[in-house]
Coordinates of C-alpha atoms in Angstrom, one line a residue:
M45 CA -26.7 -51.4 -4.5
I46 CA -23.5 -53.0 -3.2
G47 CA -22.8 -51.5 0.3
L48 CA -19.5 -49.9 1.0
A49 CA -18.8 -52.6 3.6
L50 CA -19.2 -55.4 0.9
A51 CA -17.0 -53.6 -1.5
A52 CA -14.2 -53.2 1.1
N53 CA -14.6 -56.9 1.9
L54 CA -14.1 -57.9 -1.7
V55 CA -11.1 -55.6 -2.0
V56 CA -9.4 -57.2 1.0
A57 CA -10.3 -60.7 0.0
Q58 CA -9.1 -60.4 -3.6
A59 CA -6.1 -58.1 -3.2
P60 CA -4.8 -58.5 0.4
E61 CA -1.8 -56.2 -0.5
L62 CA -4.1 -53.3 -0.8
P63 CA -4.0 -51.4 1.4
R64 CA -1.4 -52.6 3.7
L65 CA -2.0 -52.0 7.4
P66 CA 0.4 -49.4 8.7
E67 CA 2.7 -50.1 11.7
I68 CA 1.0 -49.5 15.1
R69 CA 3.2 -47.2 17.1
R70 CA 3.1 -45.4 20.4
D71 CA 5.7 -42.8 21.5
P72 CA 7.4 -43.6 24.8
Q73 CA 6.5 -41.8 27.9
I74 CA 7.9 -40.7 31.3
T75 CA 5.7 -41.4 34.2
Y76 CA 6.5 -39.4 37.3
V77 CA 5.5 -40.8 40.7
D78 CA 5.7 -39.3 44.2
R79 CA 7.7 -40.9 47.1
S80 CA 4.9 -43.4 47.8
G81 CA 4.4 -44.4 44.1
A82 CA 1.4 -42.3 43.3
V83 CA 1.4 -41.0 39.7
I84 CA 1.8 -37.2 39.7
G85 CA 2.1 -36.7 36.0
V86 CA 3.1 -38.2 32.6
R87 CA 5.2 -36.6 29.9
G88 CA 5.9 -37.7 26.4
G89 CA 3.7 -39.6 24.0
R90 CA 0.0 -38.7 23.9
Y91 CA -1.2 -42.2 24.7
G92 CA -0.7 -44.2 27.9
P93 CA 0.0 -48.0 28.3
P94 CA -2.5 -50.4 26.8
V95 CA -5.5 -51.2 28.9
D96 CA -5.6 -54.7 30.3
L97 CA -9.1 -56.0 30.1
A98 CA -8.4 -58.7 32.6
K99 CA -7.8 -56.1 35.3
L100 CA -11.1 -54.2 34.7
P101 CA -14.5 -55.1 36.1
A102 CA -16.6 -56.7 33.3
Y103 CA -19.0 -53.8 33.3
V104 CA -16.4 -51.3 32.2
P105 CA -15.8 -52.6 28.7
A106 CA -19.5 -53.6 28.6
A107 CA -20.5 -50.0 29.0
F108 CA -18.5 -49.0 25.9
V109 CA -19.7 -51.9 23.8
A110 CA -23.3 -51.2 24.8
I111 CA -23.3 -47.5 23.7
E112 CA -20.7 -47.5 21.0
D113 CA -21.1 -50.8 19.2
R114 CA -23.4 -53.4 20.7
R115 CA -22.8 -55.9 17.8
F116 CA -19.1 -55.7 18.4
Y117 CA -18.6 -59.3 19.2
E118 CA -20.8 -60.4 16.2
H119 CA -19.4 -58.5 13.2
N120 CA -16.2 -58.8 11.4
G121 CA -15.1 -55.2 11.9
V122 CA -17.9 -53.6 9.9
D123 CA -21.6 -53.4 10.6
P124 CA -23.2 -53.6 7.2
R125 CA -26.6 -52.1 8.4
G126 CA -24.9 -49.1 9.9
I127 CA -22.7 -48.6 6.9
A128 CA -25.6 -48.8 4.5
R129 CA -27.5 -46.2 6.4
A130 CA -24.4 -43.9 6.4
V131 CA -23.8 -44.4 2.6
V132 CA -27.6 -43.5 1.8
V133 CA -27.2 -40.2 3.7
A134 CA -23.8 -39.5 2.2
V135 CA -25.0 -39.9 -1.4
G136 CA -27.9 -37.7 -0.7
E137 CA -25.9 -34.9 0.8
G138 CA -22.8 -35.3 -1.3
R139 CA -20.5 -36.0 1.7
A140 CA -20.2 -38.2 4.6
T141 CA -22.1 -36.8 7.5
Q142 CA -22.9 -39.9 9.6
G143 CA -20.3 -42.3 11.1
A144 CA -22.1 -45.5 12.1
S145 CA -18.6 -46.7 12.7
T146 CA -17.9 -49.8 14.7
I147 CA -15.4 -49.8 17.5
T148 CA -12.9 -51.5 15.1
Q149 CA -13.5 -48.7 12.5
Q150 CA -13.0 -46.0 15.2
L151 CA -9.8 -47.7 16.2
A152 CA -8.6 -47.8 12.5
R153 CA -9.4 -44.1 12.2
N154 CA -7.6 -43.2 15.4
L155 CA -4.6 -45.2 14.6
F156 CA -4.0 -44.6 10.9
L157 CA -6.3 -41.9 9.3
S158 CA -7.5 -38.4 9.6
Q159 CA -10.9 -37.2 10.8
D160 CA -11.9 -36.0 7.3
R161 CA -15.5 -36.9 6.4
T162 CA -15.0 -38.2 2.8
L163 CA -16.0 -41.4 1.1
E164 CA -12.5 -42.3 0.2
R165 CA -11.3 -42.1 3.8
K166 CA -14.4 -44.1 4.9
A167 CA -13.5 -46.9 2.4
T168 CA -9.9 -47.0 3.7
E169 CA -11.2 -47.0 7.2
I170 CA -13.4 -50.1 6.5
A171 CA -10.5 -51.9 4.8
Y172 CA -8.2 -51.3 7.8
A173 CA -10.9 -52.4 10.2
L174 CA -11.4 -55.6 8.3
Q175 CA -7.6 -56.3 8.5
L176 CA -7.5 -55.5 12.2
E177 CA -10.1 -58.1 12.8
R178 CA -8.1 -60.7 10.9
A179 CA -4.9 -59.9 12.7
Y180 CA -6.1 -59.4 16.3
T181 CA -8.7 -60.8 18.7
K182 CA -11.7 -58.9 19.8
K183 CA -10.2 -58.4 23.2
Q184 CA -7.0 -57.0 21.8
I185 CA -8.9 -54.6 19.6
L186 CA -11.2 -53.4 22.5
A187 CA -8.2 -53.0 24.8
L188 CA -6.3 -50.9 22.2
Y189 CA -9.5 -48.9 21.5
L190 CA -9.9 -48.1 25.1
S191 CA -6.2 -47.0 25.3
R192 CA -6.6 -44.6 22.4
V193 CA -9.9 -42.8 22.5
Y194 CA -10.1 -39.2 23.6
F195 CA -12.1 -38.3 26.7
G196 CA -11.6 -34.6 26.8
S197 CA -9.6 -32.4 29.1
G198 CA -6.3 -33.8 27.6
A199 CA -7.1 -37.4 28.6
Y200 CA -6.3 -39.9 26.0
G201 CA -7.2 -43.5 26.9
L202 CA -9.4 -45.0 29.7
E203 CA -6.6 -45.0 32.4
A204 CA -5.9 -41.3 31.9
A205 CA -9.6 -40.4 31.9
S206 CA -10.3 -42.4 35.0
Q207 CA -7.4 -40.6 36.9
R208 CA -8.4 -37.2 35.4
Y209 CA -12.1 -37.3 36.4
F210 CA -12.3 -39.7 39.3
N211 CA -8.8 -39.8 40.7
K212 CA -8.6 -43.5 40.7
P213 CA -7.3 -46.3 38.4
A214 CA -9.7 -47.7 35.8
S215 CA -9.7 -51.0 37.8
R216 CA -11.6 -49.3 40.5
L217 CA -14.3 -47.6 38.4
T218 CA -17.9 -48.0 39.6
V219 CA -20.7 -48.9 37.2
R220 CA -21.9 -45.3 37.1
E221 CA -18.4 -44.0 36.5
A222 CA -17.8 -46.4 33.7
A223 CA -21.2 -45.3 32.2
I224 CA -20.0 -41.6 32.4
L225 CA -16.8 -42.3 30.6
A226 CA -18.5 -44.4 28.0
G227 CA -21.0 -41.5 27.4
V228 CA -18.1 -39.0 26.8
L229 CA -17.1 -40.5 23.5
R230 CA -20.2 -39.2 21.6
S231 CA -18.8 -35.7 22.2
P232 CA -15.8 -35.1 24.6
T233 CA -16.8 -31.4 24.6
N234 CA -20.5 -31.6 25.2
Y235 CA -20.3 -34.5 27.7
N236 CA -17.0 -33.5 29.4
P237 CA -17.6 -34.6 33.1
A238 CA -15.6 -31.7 34.6
E239 CA -17.0 -29.0 32.5
E240 CA -20.5 -30.3 31.5
T241 CA -21.3 -32.4 34.5
E242 CA -25.1 -32.4 34.3
A243 CA -25.0 -33.4 30.6
A244 CA -22.5 -36.1 31.3
L245 CA -24.6 -37.5 34.1
Q246 CA -27.8 -37.4 31.9
R247 CA -26.0 -39.3 29.1
S248 CA -24.8 -41.8 31.6
K249 CA -28.4 -42.8 32.0
L250 CA -28.6 -43.7 28.3
V251 CA -25.5 -45.8 28.7
L252 CA -26.9 -47.7 31.7
E253 CA -30.2 -48.4 29.7
A254 CA -28.2 -49.7 26.9
M255 CA -26.3 -52.0 29.2
V256 CA -29.6 -53.4 30.4
E257 CA -30.7 -53.9 26.9
T258 CA -27.5 -55.8 26.0
G259 CA -27.7 -57.9 29.2
A260 CA -24.7 -56.4 30.8
L261 CA -26.7 -55.1 33.7
T262 CA -29.8 -56.1 35.4
P263 CA -32.5 -53.5 36.1
A264 CA -31.6 -53.7 39.8
A265 CA -28.0 -53.0 39.2
K266 CA -29.0 -50.1 37.0
A267 CA -31.1 -48.6 39.7
K268 CA -28.3 -49.1 42.2
A269 CA -25.8 -47.3 39.8
L270 CA -28.2 -44.3 39.3
A271 CA -28.5 -43.9 43.1
Q272 CA -24.8 -43.2 43.2
T273 CA -23.3 -39.7 42.9
P274 CA -19.7 -40.0 41.8
R275 CA -17.2 -37.5 42.8
I276 CA -16.0 -35.7 39.7
Y277 CA -12.8 -33.6 39.9
K278 CA -13.2 -30.3 38.2
N279 CA -9.4 -29.9 38.1
P280 CA -6.8 -32.6 37.8
P281 CA -6.0 -33.8 41.4
A282 CA -2.3 -33.8 40.8
E283 CA -2.2 -30.5 38.8
P284 CA -0.1 -28.6 41.3
A285 CA 2.7 -31.2 40.8
E286 CA 3.0 -30.0 37.3
Y287 CA 5.3 -27.2 38.5
F288 CA 7.5 -29.7 40.2
I289 CA 7.6 -31.9 37.1
D290 CA 8.5 -28.9 34.9
W291 CA 11.4 -28.3 37.3
I292 CA 12.9 -31.7 37.0
D293 CA 11.9 -32.9 33.6
G294 CA 14.8 -31.2 31.7
N295 CA 17.2 -32.9 34.2
V296 CA 15.6 -36.2 33.6
R297 CA 16.0 -36.0 29.8
Q298 CA 19.5 -34.7 30.2
T299 CA 20.4 -37.7 32.4
V300 CA 18.9 -40.4 30.3
G301 CA 19.3 -38.8 26.8
K302 CA 16.8 -39.7 24.1
V303 CA 13.7 -41.4 25.6
K304 CA 13.4 -44.7 23.6
A305 CA 11.2 -46.6 26.0
D306 CA 8.7 -46.0 28.7
M307 CA 10.3 -44.8 31.9
V308 CA 9.3 -44.2 35.5
V309 CA 10.9 -41.4 37.5
E310 CA 10.7 -41.9 41.3
T311 CA 10.7 -38.4 42.9
T312 CA 11.0 -36.8 46.2
L313 CA 7.6 -35.2 46.1
D314 CA 4.9 -36.0 48.7
L315 CA 1.6 -35.6 46.8
Q316 CA -0.3 -35.2 50.0
M317 CA 1.9 -32.3 51.0
E318 CA 1.8 -30.9 47.5
M319 CA -2.0 -30.8 47.5
A320 CA -2.0 -29.3 51.0
A321 CA 0.3 -26.5 49.9
A322 CA -1.8 -25.8 46.8
D323 CA -5.0 -25.7 48.8
A324 CA -3.6 -23.4 51.4
A325 CA -2.2 -21.1 48.6
R326 CA -5.5 -20.9 46.7
S327 CA -7.8 -20.5 49.7
T328 CA -5.6 -17.8 51.3
V329 CA -5.1 -15.8 48.2
A330 CA -8.9 -16.0 47.6
R331 CA -9.4 -14.5 51.1
H332 CA -7.0 -11.7 50.4
K333 CA -8.1 -10.9 46.9
A334 CA -9.5 -7.6 48.0
A335 CA -6.1 -6.6 49.1
R336 CA -4.8 -7.4 45.5
A337 CA -3.1 -10.7 46.3
E338 CA -2.9 -12.4 42.9
Q339 CA -0.3 -15.3 43.2
A340 CA 1.5 -17.5 45.6
A341 CA 4.3 -20.0 45.7
V342 CA 5.2 -22.6 48.3
V343 CA 8.3 -24.8 48.6
A344 CA 9.2 -27.4 51.2
V345 CA 12.6 -29.1 51.5
D346 CA 13.6 -31.6 54.1
G347 CA 16.9 -31.7 55.9
L348 CA 18.5 -33.9 53.2
G349 CA 17.5 -31.6 50.4
R350 CA 14.5 -33.6 49.2
V351 CA 11.9 -31.2 47.7
R352 CA 8.6 -32.4 49.3
A353 CA 6.4 -29.8 47.8
M354 CA 6.7 -27.2 45.1
V355 CA 3.8 -25.0 44.2
G356 CA 4.7 -22.5 41.6
G357 CA 1.4 -20.8 41.2
L358 CA -2.3 -21.0 41.7
D359 CA -3.2 -22.7 38.4
H360 CA -0.6 -24.4 36.2
S361 CA -2.8 -24.8 33.2
A362 CA -3.6 -21.0 33.2
A363 CA -0.1 -19.8 34.3
P364 CA 2.6 -22.4 34.0
Y365 CA 5.5 -20.0 35.0
N366 CA 7.1 -21.5 38.1
R367 CA 7.3 -18.8 40.7
A368 CA 8.8 -21.2 43.2
A369 CA 11.9 -22.0 41.3
S370 CA 12.3 -19.4 38.6
A371 CA 10.9 -16.1 40.0
R372 CA 13.4 -13.7 41.7
R373 CA 11.7 -11.4 44.2
Q374 CA 12.9 -9.3 47.1
A375 CA 13.0 -11.3 50.3
G376 CA 12.3 -8.4 52.7
S377 CA 12.9 -9.2 56.4
A378 CA 13.0 -13.0 55.7
W379 CA 16.6 -12.1 54.7
K380 CA 17.4 -10.9 58.2
P381 CA 18.5 -14.4 59.6
F382 CA 21.6 -14.1 57.4
V383 CA 22.4 -10.8 59.0
Y384 CA 22.0 -12.0 62.5
L385 CA 23.8 -15.3 61.9
T386 CA 26.7 -13.3 60.7
A387 CA 26.6 -11.3 63.9
L388 CA 26.2 -14.5 66.1
E389 CA 29.3 -16.0 64.4
A390 CA 31.1 -12.8 65.2
G391 CA 30.4 -13.2 68.9
W392 CA 27.0 -11.5 69.5
T393 CA 24.4 -13.3 71.5
P394 CA 20.5 -13.1 71.7
D395 CA 20.9 -11.1 74.8
T396 CA 23.3 -8.6 73.2
P397 CA 21.8 -5.1 73.9
V398 CA 20.9 -3.0 70.9
V399 CA 19.0 0.2 70.4
D400 CA 16.0 0.7 68.1
E401 CA 16.6 4.4 67.1
P402 CA 16.9 6.5 63.8
V403 CA 20.0 5.5 62.0
T404 CA 21.6 6.8 58.8
I405 CA 24.0 4.8 56.7
G406 CA 25.6 7.0 54.1
T407 CA 22.5 8.7 52.6
W408 CA 20.1 6.0 53.5
S409 CA 17.8 6.1 56.6
P410 CA 15.8 2.9 57.2
E411 CA 12.3 3.1 58.8
N412 CA 10.5 0.6 60.8
Y413 CA 7.1 -0.8 59.7
S414 CA 5.5 0.6 62.8
Q415 CA 7.0 4.0 62.2
T416 CA 8.0 4.0 65.9
F417 CA 11.2 3.2 67.9
L418 CA 11.4 0.9 70.8
G419 CA 14.7 2.2 72.2
P420 CA 17.0 -0.2 74.1
I421 CA 16.1 -3.9 73.4
T422 CA 18.0 -7.2 72.9
L423 CA 19.0 -8.7 69.7
E424 CA 16.3 -11.4 70.2
Q425 CA 13.7 -8.8 70.5
A426 CA 14.9 -7.0 67.4
V427 CA 14.4 -10.3 65.5
A428 CA 11.0 -11.1 66.9
Q429 CA 9.7 -7.6 66.1
S430 CA 11.5 -7.4 62.8
I431 CA 13.2 -4.1 63.7
N432 CA 14.7 -2.6 60.5
T433 CA 17.0 -0.1 62.2
V434 CA 18.7 -2.7 64.2
A435 CA 19.2 -5.1 61.3
A436 CA 20.6 -2.3 59.1
R437 CA 23.1 -1.2 61.9
V438 CA 24.2 -4.8 62.6
A439 CA 24.9 -5.5 59.0
D440 CA 26.9 -2.3 58.7
E441 CA 28.9 -3.3 61.8
V442 CA 29.6 -7.0 60.9
G443 CA 30.1 -6.1 57.2
R444 CA 27.7 -6.6 54.4
P445 CA 30.2 -8.6 52.4
A446 CA 30.2 -11.1 55.3
V447 CA 26.4 -11.2 55.3
A448 CA 26.5 -12.0 51.6
A449 CA 29.1 -14.8 52.2
T450 CA 26.8 -16.2 54.9
A451 CA 23.8 -16.2 52.6
R452 CA 25.8 -18.0 49.9
R453 CA 27.1 -20.5 52.4
L454 CA 23.5 -21.4 53.4
G455 CA 22.4 -21.9 49.7
I456 CA 21.6 -18.4 48.1
A457 CA 22.8 -18.8 44.6
S458 CA 21.5 -15.5 43.1
T459 CA 23.8 -12.4 43.1
V460 CA 23.7 -10.7 46.5
N461 CA 24.0 -6.9 46.5
T462 CA 26.0 -5.3 49.3
D463 CA 24.5 -1.8 49.5
P464 CA 23.1 -0.7 52.9
A465 CA 19.5 -1.7 52.1
M466 CA 20.7 -5.3 51.6
A467 CA 20.2 -5.9 55.3
L468 CA 16.5 -5.5 54.8
G469 CA 16.2 -8.1 51.9
T470 CA 16.5 -6.1 48.7
T471 CA 18.4 -9.0 47.1
L472 CA 16.4 -10.8 44.5
V473 CA 15.9 -14.5 45.4
S474 CA 13.6 -17.5 44.6
P475 CA 11.5 -19.2 47.2
L476 CA 13.5 -22.4 46.4
E477 CA 16.7 -20.6 47.4
M478 CA 15.2 -19.3 50.6
T479 CA 13.8 -22.6 51.5
T480 CA 17.1 -24.3 50.9
A481 CA 18.8 -21.8 53.3
Y482 CA 16.3 -22.2 56.0
A483 CA 16.5 -26.0 55.7
V484 CA 20.2 -25.8 56.9
L485 CA 18.9 -24.1 60.1
G486 CA 16.4 -27.0 60.7
N487 CA 18.7 -29.9 60.0
G488 CA 21.6 -29.1 62.5
G489 CA 23.6 -26.8 60.1
Y490 CA 24.4 -29.1 57.3
R491 CA 24.7 -28.0 53.7
V492 CA 21.6 -28.7 51.6
Q493 CA 21.4 -29.3 47.9
P494 CA 17.8 -29.4 46.8
Y495 CA 16.8 -32.3 44.5
G496 CA 13.7 -34.0 43.1
I497 CA 14.9 -37.2 41.5
E498 CA 15.5 -40.4 43.4
R499 CA 15.6 -43.0 40.7
I500 CA 14.9 -43.4 37.0
R501 CA 14.0 -46.9 35.8
T502 CA 12.3 -48.6 32.9
R503 CA 8.8 -50.0 33.4
A504 CA 10.5 -53.5 33.5
G505 CA 12.5 -52.3 36.6
V506 CA 15.9 -51.7 35.0
T507 CA 17.5 -48.8 36.9
L508 CA 18.9 -46.1 34.6
Y509 CA 19.9 -43.6 37.4
Q510 CA 20.1 -43.7 41.2
R511 CA 20.9 -40.8 43.3
K512 CA 23.9 -41.2 45.6
A513 CA 23.7 -39.0 48.7
P514 CA 26.8 -36.8 49.2
A515 CA 28.7 -36.9 52.4
P516 CA 27.2 -34.4 54.9
V517 CA 29.1 -31.1 55.3
S518 CA 28.6 -28.8 58.3
V519 CA 28.3 -25.1 57.3
V520 CA 26.9 -23.6 60.5
G521 CA 28.3 -24.4 64.0
N522 CA 27.3 -23.8 67.6
P523 CA 26.5 -21.7 69.6
P524 CA 25.5 -19.4 66.6
L525 CA 23.1 -22.0 65.2
S526 CA 21.2 -22.7 68.5
D527 CA 21.2 -19.0 69.3
L528 CA 19.6 -18.1 65.9
N529 CA 17.0 -21.0 66.3
R530 CA 16.2 -19.5 69.7
M531 CA 15.6 -16.1 68.2
L532 CA 13.6 -17.4 65.3
R533 CA 11.4 -19.4 67.6
T534 CA 10.6 -16.2 69.5
A535 CA 9.6 -14.6 66.1
I536 CA 6.7 -17.2 66.0
T537 CA 5.8 -17.5 69.7
S538 CA 5.7 -13.7 70.4
G539 CA 6.7 -11.8 67.3
T540 CA 5.6 -11.0 63.8
G541 CA 5.1 -14.6 62.8
A542 CA 2.4 -15.4 65.4
R543 CA -0.1 -16.6 62.7
A544 CA 2.2 -19.4 61.8
R545 CA 2.1 -20.9 65.3
I546 CA 1.0 -24.6 65.6
P547 CA 0.7 -25.7 69.2
G548 CA 2.6 -28.7 70.2
Y549 CA 5.5 -28.3 67.7
D550 CA 9.0 -26.8 67.8
L551 CA 8.8 -24.2 65.1
A552 CA 10.9 -21.2 64.1
G553 CA 10.7 -18.8 61.2
K554 CA 10.8 -15.3 60.0
T555 CA 8.3 -12.9 58.2
G556 CA 9.3 -10.8 55.2
T557 CA 7.6 -7.7 53.7
T558 CA 9.0 -5.3 51.2
S559 CA 8.5 -1.6 51.9
D560 CA 6.2 -1.2 48.9
Y561 CA 4.1 -4.3 49.6
K562 CA 5.1 -5.9 46.4
D563 CA 6.3 -9.1 48.1
A564 CA 5.3 -10.9 51.3
W565 CA 7.0 -13.9 52.7
F566 CA 7.0 -16.4 55.6
C567 CA 9.9 -18.9 55.9
G568 CA 10.1 -21.3 58.7
Y569 CA 11.2 -24.8 59.8
T570 CA 10.9 -27.6 62.3
G571 CA 13.3 -30.4 62.9
G572 CA 14.1 -31.8 59.4
L573 CA 11.7 -29.7 57.3
A574 CA 11.7 -26.2 56.0
A575 CA 9.1 -24.4 53.9
C576 CA 8.7 -20.8 52.5
A577 CA 5.5 -19.2 51.3
W578 CA 5.5 -16.1 49.0
V579 CA 2.6 -14.0 48.0
G580 CA 2.6 -11.2 45.3
R581 CA 1.6 -10.1 41.9
D582 CA 3.1 -11.2 38.6
D583 CA 3.2 -7.6 37.3
N584 CA 5.3 -6.7 40.4
T585 CA 2.8 -3.9 41.4
P586 CA 2.1 -3.3 45.1
M587 CA -0.5 -5.2 47.1
G588 CA -2.8 -3.7 49.6
R589 CA -0.6 -3.8 52.8
I590 CA -0.3 -7.6 52.8
T591 CA 2.6 -8.4 55.2
G592 CA 4.6 -11.6 55.8
G593 CA 2.8 -12.1 59.1
G594 CA -0.6 -12.1 57.2
A595 CA -1.3 -14.2 54.0
P596 CA 2.1 -16.0 53.8
A597 CA 2.1 -17.0 57.4
E598 CA -1.5 -18.3 57.0
I599 CA -0.4 -20.3 53.9
W600 CA 2.6 -21.8 55.8
R601 CA 0.5 -22.7 58.8
G602 CA -2.1 -24.3 56.5
F603 CA 0.6 -26.4 54.7
M604 CA 2.5 -27.3 57.8
T605 CA -0.5 -28.6 59.6
T606 CA -0.7 -31.3 57.1
A607 CA 3.1 -31.7 56.5
L608 CA 3.8 -32.2 60.2
K609 CA 1.6 -35.3 60.3
R610 CA 3.6 -36.8 57.5
I611 CA 7.2 -36.5 58.9
P612 CA 8.9 -37.6 62.1
V613 CA 8.1 -35.2 64.9
I614 CA 11.5 -34.1 66.0
P615 CA 12.7 -30.9 67.7
I616 CA 15.0 -28.5 65.8
P617 CA 18.5 -29.9 66.3
A618 CA 20.8 -27.7 68.5
G619 CA 23.6 -27.9 66.1
P620 CA 26.1 -30.3 64.3
A621 CA 27.2 -33.3 66.2
V622 CA 26.9 -36.4 63.9
P623 CA 25.8 -36.5 60.3
P624 CA 22.0 -36.5 60.2
P625 CA 20.5 -40.0 59.3
P626 CA 17.9 -40.1 56.6
P627 CA 14.7 -39.7 58.5
E628 CA 12.1 -42.5 58.2
E629 CA 8.8 -41.2 57.2
V630 CA 5.6 -41.9 59.3
A631 CA 2.8 -43.8 57.5
P632 CA 0.3 -41.4 55.7
E633 CA -3.0 -40.9 57.5
A634 CA -4.8 -41.9 54.3
P635 CA -3.7 -44.4 51.7
P636 CA -1.8 -42.7 48.9
L637 CA -3.2 -42.6 45.4
E638 CA -2.8 -46.0 43.6
P639 CA -0.1 -45.8 41.0
A640 CA -2.4 -46.7 38.2
Q641 CA -0.1 -46.2 35.2
A642 CA 3.2 -46.9 37.0
A643 CA 2.1 -50.5 37.7
E644 CA 1.6 -51.3 33.9
T645 CA 4.5 -53.1 32.2
P646 CA 3.6 -53.6 28.5
A647 CA 5.6 -51.2 26.4
Q648 CA 3.9 -52.1 23.1
D649 CA 0.5 -51.3 22.0
L650 CA -0.7 -54.8 21.3
P651 CA 0.2 -58.1 22.9
R652 CA 2.8 -60.2 21.0
D653 CA 0.6 -63.3 21.3
P654 CA -2.3 -62.6 19.0
T655 CA -4.4 -65.1 21.0
G656 CA -3.9 -63.3 24.3
G657 CA -6.4 -60.9 25.7

């Protein structure tokens, strides 16, 4: 019997025009990196840049060769013994059920063919494999193979798999980690490291044994590898950043037009801040689950408008809707700073006497959360204790249209209603809008335009877009700004925002709770950085008495505890004097993630020099 491999050899040798090797193509991608160069996401084509074998430890490709095709360096693209075995089984069952494919055959199938198990497809696969071996070196074939294979969980290629499961570039994989990834290829579902961890670890033992048999490892090295317990990430480490990427991706494509080559987008995001925000949101909502807390959003914007964190929900893969940028919810008492700033600009002061007592405006009579009245107090006390009656009366006296104008001046873009209840935050706003407005209070009163894109460049370094900072514009002056900062400091030190307090830092902020407990907020700031945390439910039903001083303040404090270590520690500016200089960032406490994909430069799938590796 003439084997299928021999037949394909004869076809290619006698009629090289049949079949012609299709063009190898890869769709261009956009790689997003944070402010320190750490990769936070990739959009576009499925496959990443080609693997550079020269940058990998020798044991990494050796693991794949040992378990997938240990005669890879000996055959010409086809292993006759394996093919003969597969043909015998296929003839007996009437269809192809066993692969016995070499690495080159697998590459040919991934590049050009379907996954159909037919004899015709198998013959074409073999012919293509033989042509690949004629056109390219073994190193080139292996590099492209490692760039194309699927590792489960949406990870195509070794680099993506290494980042997905181990949060590191492939160049830093350990022996055990390489064995785990090599073992995945048998079944990306059954040996998925994140979902079937024990099965993946068990299969890695077979890979290590195969590496010993092929001479890639010594028995001692195998024992050392087995003693290691790699950290496997159940969820993609940078998954929270997907909300941020969603927010800027459309703008990137609008700016550069059709993506024709691989690009890198340098963003304003701080991945360590982003992860801190996501961790705080998830853990806090979990603690308040019994009170019907379901979702959370966190946004942080610095004094120049750079979005440093944007968490639009607890799980992007399950719920990609961006609650941070797209959701519009009632702000509750987090809206009151706009009321009081308007009053301060009209001549009031923190010490102006007011009275907490029943009030009726038209047919509406606001109530306090405590259901009690404090009587004569100061404006500062009214802010700290979030007194509704005083806020409603102040807004009525200074004019609700004036309050609306103040909110718009500070960055609220949504339509602002001017009915009496507006003073208590019935306007629908996004967390991004609220954070933008609070950032003005923390940067000395300068207008803030939030943005996420610093530069867009090709992988070769050609700049396609570079943001130019606009001239600073003062929108809040003194003494109103310093007076409002004083009152909002008190809201944290001795008011409803006490749970947001972090000793040793100059912080100010305001809680927000809607009367029906559908929305809870905490918005606050320090010198040069503002952040807002929102908690609620997607179906807009009430939670169980969750207030802004509870879960949102806890999220804010959890996030800011990390954020304050990553920015210059400066007090809240008293007011505009000179344009604020771009603050220099302090060095991260821990080294940022290595920009594994951003560092790659080849844009094509195979090296132009067929003799290169």
